[in-house]
Amino acid sequence: MASASMAVPGEKQGSLQQDGSRKFVHPADVTGRFTRIRWVVFGVLIAIYAALPWITIGGHPAVFLDIEHRRFYLFGGTFNAQDAWLVFFLVSGVGFALIAMTALWGRVWCGYACPQTVFLEGFFRRVERWIEGPREQRIRRNAAPLSFDKVWRKSLKHAIFAALSLLVAHIFLSYFTSLDQLFRWVRLSPTEHPEAFGWMAGISVLMYLNFAWFREQLCLIVCPYGRLQSVLTDKDSIIIGYDAKRGEPRGKAGREGVGDCIDCKRCVVVCPTAIDIRHGLQLECVGCAACIDACDEIMDKIGRPRGLVRYDSQSGLDGERRRFWRPRLALYGVLGLVGLIVATTSFARRTAFEANLLRAQGPPFVVDGGTVRNTFNIHLVNKSPQLATLRIVAEASDRLDYILPIPSIELASLASATVPVIVTASLDELPDGAHVKLRAELVGAETPRELEAPFLAPQREHHDDGGEHDEHESRAEGGH
Ligand code: SF4
Ligand code: SF4
C-alpha cells in the first residue's frame, strides 16, 4: 500500500547517492513519547534476550536449541527431532499472527521489537552518539581530514563496537550451546576448540559488520518482511503517515495560505532510513515513530496541534472513516489462531515419554519343539526434562510367557534406548487371535502407555470335518 502521493519526481532514495552508491545515514537524536516507549521496550527485550539462557525451567535453560544433539528445550518442554512437525504449526501460527499484526498496525514489530532495531538503537547508536557527538558533529568530522581527534574517537568507537559484537555473538551462541560449555570455550585456547571458535568469530564479525556498517541496509535489502509490507497492509492499516491535507502547502510558520508543515525537515533527519515520510508510506519505513516525535516537537514550538505526522490509517489521513474489520484481517487472524491453537494443544498433549513396540528383525515367529516364539523391541524415549526410570510391565496371561531381560531402564532427558521382549507360547494351548500386551510407564509420572501387537504363530490346518490338528505347517509369511 506504499503511497507516493507527495513524491518528488526523480527524487532519490534517502540512503543512496545520486550514482546509486550507499550514503551512510546519520540520524539525528530525537526525544518524545514514542522514543521513551521504545527505550523501555528495548531495555526489557535486551534483558529477556540475555536472560533466557540463564533461566532454568525443569533443570534446563528456558530456551536451548541443542542442534548438535538434536534436542530442544523450550520453556520447560523437551523436544527431539521427531517433534519437528510441531514447529511447522508454531512457525506458521506466529507467522500469520505477525501478518495479522502488520495488517492491523503496520511495521510495529520492526520499530519496537526486531533484534536488529533493538541492538542497533539500544547499544550501537548510543555508543556512537556518546563518542562522536550529535549528527552534525559526526557528519562534519567524517568529512574532515584525518586528525588526532578523529582517530581516537573512531578507534574507541570501533573497539567498543567489536566488544559489543562479541557480547551479542556470545548471547546468540548461548541459545545453541550450554552455558557451561560456552564458558569452558571462553577459558580455553581457540586451538582446543577450533570449530566452536570459528563459529563464534564468524558470528562476531557478521554482528560487527552489520551494526557498525550495514545497519538499515539489512532492513532495506535483506529482510523479506519489509518487502511484503505493501501486500500486507491496506488503507485501513495503522501506519505512520503525514497529514498532507493539514500540512500542505508547506511554508514558513504564520505565512498566509500555508499549511502546518514548515518544511524544517526535522522528520527527515531523524529517520534511520533517511526517507521523507511526507512522500507517503514507503517500503523503507521501519515504523520507528522517530518522525512523529520530531514533528510533535516542532508543532509544540510553533504552537500548532501535534499529530501532523502520526499513527493513522491512509483512510484516516484522507479524512475517511477507518474500517477495523476487513476480510484480510479475519483471514490472517484465523490462520494465525489455527496454527497457534494446534501448536499449543499439541505441546500440551505431549507425553513425558515415547514407547513404541516394534517386531524384531528376522522371521516373525520361531517354532521350537512345541513352542512358538515372537521377539520384539520396545523403543523408549524419555521426553521429560530430567533423568527418569521407564518400566515395562507385561499383562498377566496364562497362555503367553513374557521374558523381559531389561524390565526397567534409567534414561537421561531426551535419551533413548531399545529393550528386547521375548514372548513364547505353547502351540497346543495357543488360542486364535492371541495378542501381546505390555504396558510402558514412566515411574512416578503420568498415564502409562499400552502397547499391543498380534502374537504370530503357524496357522492350524482345518480339516473338512471342522477339526484341527497341530502339525506345524506354517501358512504365515516368513514362518519357520
Ligand atoms: S517535522 Fe513536521 S513540520 Fe518539519 S518538515 Fe517534517 S512534517 Fe514538516
Ligand atoms: S519515516 Fe518515520 S517511522 Fe518511518 S523509518 Fe523514518 S523516522 Fe521511522
Short mmCIF file of N, CA, C and O in Angstrom, two decimals, residues 203-278:
data_model
loop_
_atom_site.label_atom_id
_atom_site.label_comp_id
_atom_site.label_asym_id
_atom_site.label_seq_id
_atom_site.Cartn_x
_atom_site.Cartn_y
_atom_site.Cartn_z
N ILE A 203 30.39 -15.28 13.63
CA ILE A 203 29.17 -14.57 14.04
C ILE A 203 29.53 -13.17 14.57
O ILE A 203 28.85 -12.19 14.28
N SER A 204 30.62 -13.08 15.32
CA SER A 204 31.04 -11.77 15.85
C SER A 204 31.37 -10.81 14.71
O SER A 204 30.98 -9.63 14.76
N VAL A 205 32.07 -11.30 13.69
CA VAL A 205 32.43 -10.44 12.55
C VAL A 205 31.15 -9.98 11.84
O VAL A 205 31.00 -8.80 11.49
N LEU A 206 30.22 -10.92 11.65
CA LEU A 206 28.95 -10.55 10.99
C LEU A 206 28.20 -9.50 11.80
O LEU A 206 27.67 -8.54 11.25
N MET A 207 28.17 -9.69 13.13
CA MET A 207 27.49 -8.73 14.00
C MET A 207 28.16 -7.35 13.87
O MET A 207 27.49 -6.33 13.76
N TYR A 208 29.48 -7.36 13.91
CA TYR A 208 30.22 -6.10 13.84
C TYR A 208 29.93 -5.38 12.51
O TYR A 208 29.61 -4.19 12.49
N LEU A 209 30.04 -6.13 11.39
CA LEU A 209 29.81 -5.52 10.08
C LEU A 209 28.36 -5.01 9.98
O LEU A 209 28.11 -3.94 9.43
N ASN A 210 27.46 -5.77 10.54
CA ASN A 210 26.05 -5.37 10.47
C ASN A 210 25.81 -4.09 11.27
O ASN A 210 25.27 -3.11 10.76
N PHE A 211 26.22 -4.09 12.53
CA PHE A 211 25.88 -2.95 13.39
C PHE A 211 26.78 -1.73 13.18
O PHE A 211 26.36 -0.61 13.44
N ALA A 212 28.00 -1.96 12.72
CA ALA A 212 28.89 -0.82 12.51
C ALA A 212 28.72 -0.20 11.13
O ALA A 212 28.94 0.99 10.94
N TRP A 213 28.31 -1.02 10.16
CA TRP A 213 28.32 -0.52 8.79
C TRP A 213 27.02 -0.78 8.02
O TRP A 213 26.42 0.14 7.49
N PHE A 214 26.54 -2.03 8.00
CA PHE A 214 25.43 -2.39 7.13
C PHE A 214 24.11 -1.76 7.60
O PHE A 214 23.31 -1.29 6.81
N ARG A 215 23.84 -1.84 8.87
CA ARG A 215 22.72 -1.18 9.56
C ARG A 215 21.37 -1.26 8.82
O ARG A 215 20.85 -2.34 8.61
N GLU A 216 20.84 -0.12 8.42
CA GLU A 216 19.49 -0.09 7.84
C GLU A 216 19.42 -0.86 6.52
O GLU A 216 18.32 -1.23 6.08
N GLN A 217 20.59 -1.11 5.89
CA GLN A 217 20.58 -1.84 4.62
C GLN A 217 20.04 -3.26 4.80
O GLN A 217 19.48 -3.85 3.88
N LEU A 218 20.22 -3.81 6.01
CA LEU A 218 19.67 -5.14 6.29
C LEU A 218 18.15 -5.12 6.14
O LEU A 218 17.54 -6.02 5.56
N CYS A 219 17.53 -4.05 6.67
CA CYS A 219 16.06 -3.93 6.58
C CYS A 219 15.64 -3.63 5.14
O CYS A 219 14.60 -4.09 4.70
N LEU A 220 16.45 -2.83 4.44
CA LEU A 220 16.05 -2.37 3.10
C LEU A 220 16.31 -3.43 2.03
O LEU A 220 15.55 -3.54 1.07
N ILE A 221 17.39 -4.21 2.19
CA ILE A 221 17.80 -5.11 1.11
C ILE A 221 17.57 -6.58 1.46
O ILE A 221 17.12 -7.36 0.64
N VAL A 222 17.91 -6.95 2.70
CA VAL A 222 17.94 -8.38 3.05
C VAL A 222 16.61 -8.88 3.59
O VAL A 222 16.16 -9.96 3.20
N CYS A 223 15.99 -8.12 4.48
CA CYS A 223 14.82 -8.64 5.20
C CYS A 223 13.59 -8.77 4.28
O CYS A 223 13.15 -7.78 3.68
N PRO A 224 13.04 -9.99 4.14
CA PRO A 224 11.89 -10.16 3.24
C PRO A 224 10.60 -9.57 3.81
O PRO A 224 9.69 -9.22 3.06
N TYR A 225 10.53 -9.44 5.13
CA TYR A 225 9.30 -8.96 5.77
C TYR A 225 8.96 -7.54 5.29
O TYR A 225 7.81 -7.23 4.97
N GLY A 226 9.98 -6.68 5.24
CA GLY A 226 9.77 -5.30 4.80
C GLY A 226 9.25 -5.24 3.37
O GLY A 226 8.42 -4.41 3.02
N ARG A 227 9.76 -6.18 2.54
CA ARG A 227 9.34 -6.21 1.12
C ARG A 227 7.85 -6.54 1.00
O ARG A 227 7.20 -6.19 0.03
N LEU A 228 7.34 -7.28 2.00
CA LEU A 228 5.94 -7.71 1.93
C LEU A 228 4.96 -6.65 2.42
O LEU A 228 3.76 -6.82 2.34
N GLN A 229 5.52 -5.60 2.98
CA GLN A 229 4.67 -4.61 3.63
C GLN A 229 3.51 -4.15 2.74
O GLN A 229 2.37 -4.07 3.19
N SER A 230 3.81 -3.88 1.48
CA SER A 230 2.77 -3.30 0.63
C SER A 230 1.63 -4.27 0.36
O SER A 230 0.52 -3.86 0.05
N VAL A 231 1.90 -5.60 0.45
CA VAL A 231 0.78 -6.53 0.22
C VAL A 231 0.09 -6.89 1.53
O VAL A 231 -1.01 -7.42 1.52
N LEU A 232 0.72 -6.62 2.66
CA LEU A 232 0.11 -6.99 3.94
C LEU A 232 -0.76 -5.88 4.52
O LEU A 232 -1.64 -6.13 5.34
N THR A 233 -0.50 -4.66 4.12
CA THR A 233 -1.28 -3.55 4.67
C THR A 233 -2.27 -3.04 3.62
O THR A 233 -2.13 -3.32 2.43
N ASP A 234 -3.27 -2.35 4.09
CA ASP A 234 -4.20 -1.71 3.16
C ASP A 234 -4.52 -0.31 3.70
O ASP A 234 -3.90 0.12 4.68
N LYS A 235 -5.45 0.35 3.12
CA LYS A 235 -5.66 1.75 3.51
C LYS A 235 -6.28 1.89 4.90
O LYS A 235 -6.37 2.99 5.42
N ASP A 236 -6.66 0.77 5.51
CA ASP A 236 -7.20 0.83 6.87
C ASP A 236 -6.20 0.36 7.93
O ASP A 236 -6.53 0.32 9.12
N SER A 237 -5.01 -0.03 7.51
CA SER A 237 -3.97 -0.42 8.48
C SER A 237 -3.41 0.84 9.14
O SER A 237 -3.27 1.88 8.48
N ILE A 238 -3.07 0.71 10.41
CA ILE A 238 -2.45 1.85 11.10
C ILE A 238 -0.99 1.92 10.68
O ILE A 238 -0.24 0.96 10.86
N ILE A 239 -0.63 3.04 10.12
CA ILE A 239 0.75 3.23 9.67
C ILE A 239 1.25 4.56 10.26
O ILE A 239 0.50 5.23 10.97
N ILE A 240 2.48 4.89 9.95
CA ILE A 240 2.95 6.22 10.33
C ILE A 240 2.84 7.08 9.07
O ILE A 240 3.40 6.73 8.03
N GLY A 241 2.06 8.13 9.16
CA GLY A 241 1.80 8.91 7.95
C GLY A 241 1.78 10.41 8.21
O GLY A 241 1.66 10.88 9.36
N TYR A 242 1.88 11.12 7.14
CA TYR A 242 1.91 12.59 7.16
C TYR A 242 0.54 13.08 6.69
O TYR A 242 0.01 12.61 5.67
N ASP A 243 -0.03 14.01 7.43
CA ASP A 243 -1.34 14.54 7.08
C ASP A 243 -1.16 15.66 6.06
O ASP A 243 -1.01 16.84 6.40
N ALA A 244 -1.16 15.26 4.79
CA ALA A 244 -0.90 16.23 3.72
C ALA A 244 -2.01 17.28 3.65
O ALA A 244 -1.76 18.45 3.32
N LYS A 245 -3.24 16.90 3.97
CA LYS A 245 -4.36 17.86 3.93
C LYS A 245 -4.09 19.03 4.87
O LYS A 245 -4.38 20.18 4.56
N ARG A 246 -3.51 18.66 6.02
CA ARG A 246 -3.25 19.69 7.02
C ARG A 246 -1.89 20.39 6.78
O ARG A 246 -1.73 21.58 7.05
N GLY A 247 -0.93 19.64 6.27
CA GLY A 247 0.44 20.19 6.19
C GLY A 247 0.73 21.00 4.95
O GLY A 247 1.61 21.86 4.95
N GLU A 248 0.00 20.73 3.86
CA GLU A 248 0.33 21.36 2.58
C GLU A 248 -0.57 22.57 2.32
O GLU A 248 -1.73 22.59 2.78
N PRO A 249 -0.12 23.55 1.58
CA PRO A 249 1.24 23.71 1.08
C PRO A 249 2.20 24.09 2.21
O PRO A 249 1.82 24.79 3.13
N ARG A 250 3.41 23.58 2.08
CA ARG A 250 4.40 23.85 3.13
C ARG A 250 4.85 25.30 3.05
O ARG A 250 4.84 25.91 1.99
N GLY A 251 5.27 25.80 4.15
CA GLY A 251 5.78 27.17 4.12
C GLY A 251 6.12 27.66 5.51
O GLY A 251 5.88 26.98 6.51
N LYS A 252 6.66 28.84 5.58
CA LYS A 252 7.08 29.43 6.86
C LYS A 252 5.87 29.59 7.78
O LYS A 252 4.78 29.96 7.33
N ALA A 253 6.10 29.32 9.05
CA ALA A 253 5.01 29.40 10.02
C ALA A 253 4.38 30.80 10.03
O ALA A 253 5.11 31.80 10.02
N GLY A 254 3.07 30.85 10.01
CA GLY A 254 2.36 32.12 10.11
C GLY A 254 2.12 32.79 8.78
O GLY A 254 1.34 33.74 8.69
N ARG A 255 2.77 32.30 7.71
CA ARG A 255 2.55 32.94 6.41
C ARG A 255 1.15 32.63 5.91
O ARG A 255 0.63 31.53 6.13
N GLU A 256 0.56 33.56 5.21
CA GLU A 256 -0.82 33.41 4.72
C GLU A 256 -0.92 32.25 3.73
O GLU A 256 -0.07 32.10 2.85
N GLY A 257 -1.92 31.40 3.90
CA GLY A 257 -2.23 30.35 2.92
C GLY A 257 -1.38 29.11 3.01
O GLY A 257 -1.52 28.22 2.16
N VAL A 258 -0.47 29.02 3.96
CA VAL A 258 0.36 27.80 4.04
C VAL A 258 -0.22 26.86 5.09
O VAL A 258 -0.96 27.27 5.99
N GLY A 259 0.15 25.56 4.94
CA GLY A 259 -0.30 24.55 5.89
C GLY A 259 0.58 24.55 7.13
O GLY A 259 1.41 25.45 7.34
N ASP A 260 0.43 23.47 7.92
CA ASP A 260 1.17 23.40 9.18
C ASP A 260 2.62 22.96 9.02
O ASP A 260 3.42 23.11 9.94
N CYS A 261 2.96 22.34 7.88
CA CYS A 261 4.35 21.88 7.71
C CYS A 261 5.22 23.08 7.36
O CYS A 261 4.98 23.77 6.36
N ILE A 262 6.23 23.32 8.18
CA ILE A 262 7.11 24.47 7.93
C ILE A 262 8.35 24.04 7.13
O ILE A 262 9.29 24.79 6.98
N ASP A 263 8.33 22.80 6.65
CA ASP A 263 9.41 22.26 5.81
C ASP A 263 10.77 22.33 6.50
O ASP A 263 11.78 22.61 5.85
N CYS A 264 10.76 22.08 7.81
CA CYS A 264 12.01 22.14 8.56
C CYS A 264 12.87 20.90 8.34
O CYS A 264 14.04 20.87 8.69
N LYS A 265 12.29 19.85 7.82
CA LYS A 265 12.95 18.56 7.53
C LYS A 265 13.45 17.84 8.77
O LYS A 265 14.30 16.97 8.70
N ARG A 266 12.94 18.25 9.89
CA ARG A 266 13.33 17.57 11.13
C ARG A 266 12.89 16.09 11.08
O ARG A 266 13.59 15.21 11.56
N CYS A 267 11.71 15.82 10.46
CA CYS A 267 11.24 14.43 10.36
C CYS A 267 12.15 13.61 9.46
O CYS A 267 12.21 12.39 9.59
N VAL A 268 12.87 14.27 8.56
CA VAL A 268 13.75 13.54 7.64
C VAL A 268 15.08 13.22 8.32
O VAL A 268 15.58 12.11 8.23
N VAL A 269 15.64 14.21 9.03
CA VAL A 269 16.98 13.99 9.59
C VAL A 269 16.99 13.01 10.76
O VAL A 269 18.02 12.44 11.08
N VAL A 270 15.84 12.78 11.38
CA VAL A 270 15.81 11.80 12.47
C VAL A 270 15.57 10.38 11.95
O VAL A 270 15.70 9.40 12.69
N CYS A 271 15.22 10.27 10.67
CA CYS A 271 14.81 8.96 10.14
C CYS A 271 16.02 8.04 9.96
O CYS A 271 16.98 8.39 9.27
N PRO A 272 15.99 6.85 10.54
CA PRO A 272 17.15 5.94 10.43
C PRO A 272 17.33 5.37 9.03
O PRO A 272 18.37 4.79 8.73
N THR A 273 16.30 5.51 8.16
CA THR A 273 16.49 5.07 6.78
C THR A 273 16.50 6.28 5.83
O THR A 273 16.46 6.11 4.61
N ALA A 274 16.54 7.46 6.41
CA ALA A 274 16.70 8.71 5.65
C ALA A 274 15.62 8.94 4.60
O ALA A 274 15.89 9.46 3.52
N ILE A 275 14.39 8.54 4.91
CA ILE A 275 13.32 8.83 3.95
C ILE A 275 12.50 10.01 4.44
O ILE A 275 12.58 10.39 5.61
N ASP A 276 11.72 10.54 3.53
CA ASP A 276 10.87 11.67 3.86
C ASP A 276 9.43 11.15 3.95
O ASP A 276 8.82 10.80 2.94
N ILE A 277 8.92 11.08 5.17
CA ILE A 277 7.59 10.50 5.39
C ILE A 277 6.51 11.32 4.69
O ILE A 277 5.41 10.82 4.43
N ARG A 278 6.83 12.52 4.32
CA ARG A 278 5.83 13.35 3.64
C ARG A 278 5.54 12.86 2.23
O ARG A 278 4.60 13.29 1.59
#
